[in-house]
């Protein structure tokens, strides 16, 4: 299985909508970009991996969908991020959907964490989400509203013990989401958070899916099928579309029922 379904939902309100996605060059982000292009949205994504991202653009175009725009960007550099957002709006018009997908869950132990590494985890996982939201807010407000979709993780809900910097940053994203939803809501900007479970990206399978991992999925997920990037992308489509117009300040958990 790949998480694909025979007749995925169509969201007419996404047709022609300008969307900005972070971390779209692989994994969950690649699936989000692909699904949005299938909905005929105008998609721009940023990523640090240039070759992989260009390959994503090629695959989407070869499948007969509008080619997304790719801008190389290190999200730790907020000026680069702001420039990419400004360039997107200048080319396509106001961004109406922001998908703050990018992050990194490298494993680490508390005793090995330095102040520099800690700051880098915050920069990689949460800081850019805030500043991207800050940058798109005026154009969403002036266009009549929009949707900001942040990415958290179930790791902070279950208390994973092998990456405390990552877990801390993902917990903070929920707090940030609720604060921004309250502040931006009067401007018809919806802010929500997606919390994926253990998604079978190429990276996850290569690094961590072994026999013990298979047993953990079977023991801890209510649904025994593996979770794939497409399963997350379809939740993003709903939150990006007008169908979710009264959803705000919420965590949307897609984890197969991880307990």
mmCIF file of C-alpha atoms in Angstrom, residues 24-170:
data_model
loop_
_atom_site.group_PDB
_atom_site.id
_atom_site.type_symbol
_atom_site.label_atom_id
_atom_site.label_comp_id
_atom_site.label_asym_id
_atom_site.label_seq_id
_atom_site.Cartn_x
_atom_site.Cartn_y
_atom_site.Cartn_z
ATOM 1 C CA UNK A 24 8.161 20.210 -0.475
ATOM 2 C CA UNK A 25 11.096 18.330 -1.962
ATOM 3 C CA UNK A 26 10.558 14.947 -0.329
ATOM 4 C CA UNK A 27 8.448 12.908 2.056
ATOM 5 C CA UNK A 28 5.202 14.369 3.321
ATOM 6 C CA UNK A 29 5.923 17.702 1.666
ATOM 7 C CA UNK A 30 6.326 16.131 -1.769
ATOM 8 C CA UNK A 31 2.956 14.430 -1.398
ATOM 9 C CA UNK A 32 1.325 17.683 -0.286
ATOM 10 C CA UNK A 33 2.705 19.523 -3.318
ATOM 11 C CA UNK A 34 1.592 16.721 -5.651
ATOM 12 C CA UNK A 35 -1.935 16.561 -4.234
ATOM 13 C CA UNK A 36 -2.344 20.341 -4.417
ATOM 14 C CA UNK A 37 -1.198 20.386 -8.036
ATOM 15 C CA UNK A 38 -3.722 17.648 -8.797
ATOM 16 C CA UNK A 39 -6.362 20.036 -7.422
ATOM 17 C CA UNK A 40 -5.110 22.684 -9.894
ATOM 18 C CA UNK A 41 -3.817 25.024 -7.212
ATOM 19 C CA UNK A 42 -0.967 27.393 -8.040
ATOM 20 C CA UNK A 43 1.778 25.882 -5.901
ATOM 21 C CA UNK A 44 5.163 27.243 -4.922
ATOM 22 C CA UNK A 45 7.378 25.297 -2.556
ATOM 23 C CA UNK A 46 10.727 25.845 -0.901
ATOM 24 C CA UNK A 47 13.315 23.301 0.111
ATOM 25 C CA UNK A 48 17.061 23.116 0.697
ATOM 26 C CA UNK A 49 17.494 20.055 -1.562
ATOM 27 C CA UNK A 50 17.640 21.417 -5.099
ATOM 28 C CA UNK A 51 18.041 18.249 -7.198
ATOM 29 C CA UNK A 52 15.305 16.345 -5.365
ATOM 30 C CA UNK A 53 12.945 19.310 -5.602
ATOM 31 C CA UNK A 54 13.474 19.755 -9.334
ATOM 32 C CA UNK A 55 12.733 16.040 -9.741
ATOM 33 C CA UNK A 56 9.423 16.546 -7.909
ATOM 34 C CA UNK A 57 8.518 19.333 -10.327
ATOM 35 C CA UNK A 58 9.398 17.112 -13.298
ATOM 36 C CA UNK A 59 7.285 14.200 -12.042
ATOM 37 C CA UNK A 60 4.252 16.399 -11.505
ATOM 38 C CA UNK A 61 4.553 17.995 -14.942
ATOM 39 C CA UNK A 62 5.064 14.597 -16.614
ATOM 40 C CA UNK A 63 1.846 13.414 -14.977
ATOM 41 C CA UNK A 64 -0.027 16.169 -16.805
ATOM 42 C CA UNK A 65 -0.485 18.652 -13.975
ATOM 43 C CA UNK A 66 0.622 22.268 -13.805
ATOM 44 C CA UNK A 67 4.296 22.406 -12.853
ATOM 45 C CA UNK A 68 4.825 23.859 -9.376
ATOM 46 C CA UNK A 69 7.394 26.571 -8.770
ATOM 47 C CA UNK A 70 10.426 25.643 -6.696
ATOM 48 C CA UNK A 71 12.598 28.157 -4.842
ATOM 49 C CA UNK A 72 15.716 26.942 -3.076
ATOM 50 C CA UNK A 73 15.679 28.192 0.507
ATOM 51 C CA UNK A 74 17.352 27.400 3.798
ATOM 52 C CA UNK A 75 14.508 28.046 6.223
ATOM 53 C CA UNK A 76 16.955 28.895 8.971
ATOM 54 C CA UNK A 77 17.546 32.094 6.973
ATOM 55 C CA UNK A 78 14.395 34.120 7.568
ATOM 56 C CA UNK A 79 15.356 36.743 4.981
ATOM 57 C CA UNK A 80 15.504 34.016 2.313
ATOM 58 C CA UNK A 81 12.094 32.776 3.395
ATOM 59 C CA UNK A 82 10.593 36.254 3.251
ATOM 60 C CA UNK A 83 12.048 36.792 -0.219
ATOM 61 C CA UNK A 84 10.565 33.510 -1.450
ATOM 62 C CA UNK A 85 7.133 34.455 -0.112
ATOM 63 C CA UNK A 86 7.349 37.910 -1.693
ATOM 64 C CA UNK A 87 8.440 36.431 -5.038
ATOM 65 C CA UNK A 88 5.520 34.006 -4.986
ATOM 66 C CA UNK A 89 3.000 36.773 -4.360
ATOM 67 C CA UNK A 90 4.571 38.982 -7.017
ATOM 68 C CA UNK A 91 4.227 36.230 -9.629
ATOM 69 C CA UNK A 92 0.893 34.640 -8.738
ATOM 70 C CA UNK A 93 -0.949 37.064 -6.487
ATOM 71 C CA UNK A 94 -1.687 36.870 -2.761
ATOM 72 C CA UNK A 95 -0.926 33.597 -1.028
ATOM 73 C CA UNK A 96 -4.185 32.181 0.307
ATOM 74 C CA UNK A 97 -2.823 28.941 1.796
ATOM 75 C CA UNK A 98 0.404 28.458 3.751
ATOM 76 C CA UNK A 99 1.537 24.932 4.581
ATOM 77 C CA UNK A 100 4.282 25.029 7.225
ATOM 78 C CA UNK A 101 5.425 21.459 6.651
ATOM 79 C CA UNK A 102 9.228 21.555 6.917
ATOM 80 C CA UNK A 103 10.982 20.011 9.909
ATOM 81 C CA UNK A 104 13.633 17.525 10.967
ATOM 82 C CA UNK A 105 13.396 14.783 13.581
ATOM 83 C CA UNK A 106 17.040 13.725 13.886
ATOM 84 C CA UNK A 107 17.499 11.631 17.021
ATOM 85 C CA UNK A 108 19.554 12.974 19.915
ATOM 86 C CA UNK A 109 20.084 12.475 23.645
ATOM 87 C CA UNK A 110 19.683 15.210 26.229
ATOM 88 C CA UNK A 111 23.237 14.848 27.498
ATOM 89 C CA UNK A 112 24.600 15.529 23.998
ATOM 90 C CA UNK A 113 22.614 18.706 23.347
ATOM 91 C CA UNK A 114 24.578 21.966 23.222
ATOM 92 C CA UNK A 115 23.026 25.450 23.227
ATOM 93 C CA UNK A 116 23.948 25.737 19.554
ATOM 94 C CA UNK A 117 22.233 22.464 18.649
ATOM 95 C CA UNK A 118 19.157 23.417 20.658
ATOM 96 C CA UNK A 119 18.869 26.741 18.839
ATOM 97 C CA UNK A 120 19.261 24.953 15.510
ATOM 98 C CA UNK A 121 16.404 22.555 16.355
ATOM 99 C CA UNK A 122 14.165 25.525 17.094
ATOM 100 C CA UNK A 123 15.217 27.226 13.857
ATOM 101 C CA UNK A 124 14.606 24.095 11.786
ATOM 102 C CA UNK A 125 11.291 23.116 13.363
ATOM 103 C CA UNK A 126 9.341 26.138 14.602
ATOM 104 C CA UNK A 127 10.922 29.558 14.016
ATOM 105 C CA UNK A 128 10.303 29.598 10.265
ATOM 106 C CA UNK A 129 6.669 28.592 10.808
ATOM 107 C CA UNK A 130 6.043 31.757 12.801
ATOM 108 C CA UNK A 131 7.807 34.080 10.389
ATOM 109 C CA UNK A 132 6.134 32.529 7.349
ATOM 110 C CA UNK A 133 2.760 33.124 9.000
ATOM 111 C CA UNK A 134 3.794 36.679 9.814
ATOM 112 C CA UNK A 135 4.772 37.284 6.182
ATOM 113 C CA UNK A 136 1.582 35.956 4.577
ATOM 114 C CA UNK A 137 -0.824 37.526 7.054
ATOM 115 C CA UNK A 138 -1.171 40.973 5.390
ATOM 116 C CA UNK A 139 -1.857 39.524 1.943
ATOM 117 C CA UNK A 140 -4.346 36.981 3.306
ATOM 118 C CA UNK A 141 -6.136 39.712 5.265
ATOM 119 C CA UNK A 142 -6.337 42.038 2.263
ATOM 120 C CA UNK A 143 -7.557 39.187 0.021
ATOM 121 C CA UNK A 144 -10.407 38.351 2.392
ATOM 122 C CA UNK A 145 -8.883 35.496 4.376
ATOM 123 C CA UNK A 146 -6.823 32.359 4.100
ATOM 124 C CA UNK A 147 -5.655 29.153 5.717
ATOM 125 C CA UNK A 148 -2.407 28.555 7.592
ATOM 126 C CA UNK A 149 -1.615 24.899 8.235
ATOM 127 C CA UNK A 150 1.170 24.298 10.735
ATOM 128 C CA UNK A 151 2.805 20.928 11.258
ATOM 129 C CA UNK A 152 3.251 19.450 14.692
ATOM 130 C CA UNK A 153 3.738 15.797 15.616
ATOM 131 C CA UNK A 154 2.255 13.190 17.912
ATOM 132 C CA UNK A 155 5.717 12.824 19.483
ATOM 133 C CA UNK A 156 4.890 15.409 22.134
ATOM 134 C CA UNK A 157 1.541 13.810 22.885
ATOM 135 C CA UNK A 158 3.093 10.413 23.538
ATOM 136 C CA UNK A 159 6.310 11.802 25.040
ATOM 137 C CA UNK A 160 8.945 10.286 22.756
ATOM 138 C CA UNK A 161 12.261 10.170 24.587
ATOM 139 C CA UNK A 162 14.788 10.027 21.764
ATOM 140 C CA UNK A 163 14.676 13.594 20.403
ATOM 141 C CA UNK A 164 13.829 16.122 23.148
ATOM 142 C CA UNK A 165 14.615 19.194 21.064
ATOM 143 C CA UNK A 166 12.287 18.053 18.305
ATOM 144 C CA UNK A 167 9.549 17.058 20.752
ATOM 145 C CA UNK A 168 9.770 20.435 22.492
ATOM 146 C CA UNK A 169 9.539 22.356 19.244
ATOM 147 C CA UNK A 170 6.545 20.339 18.077
#
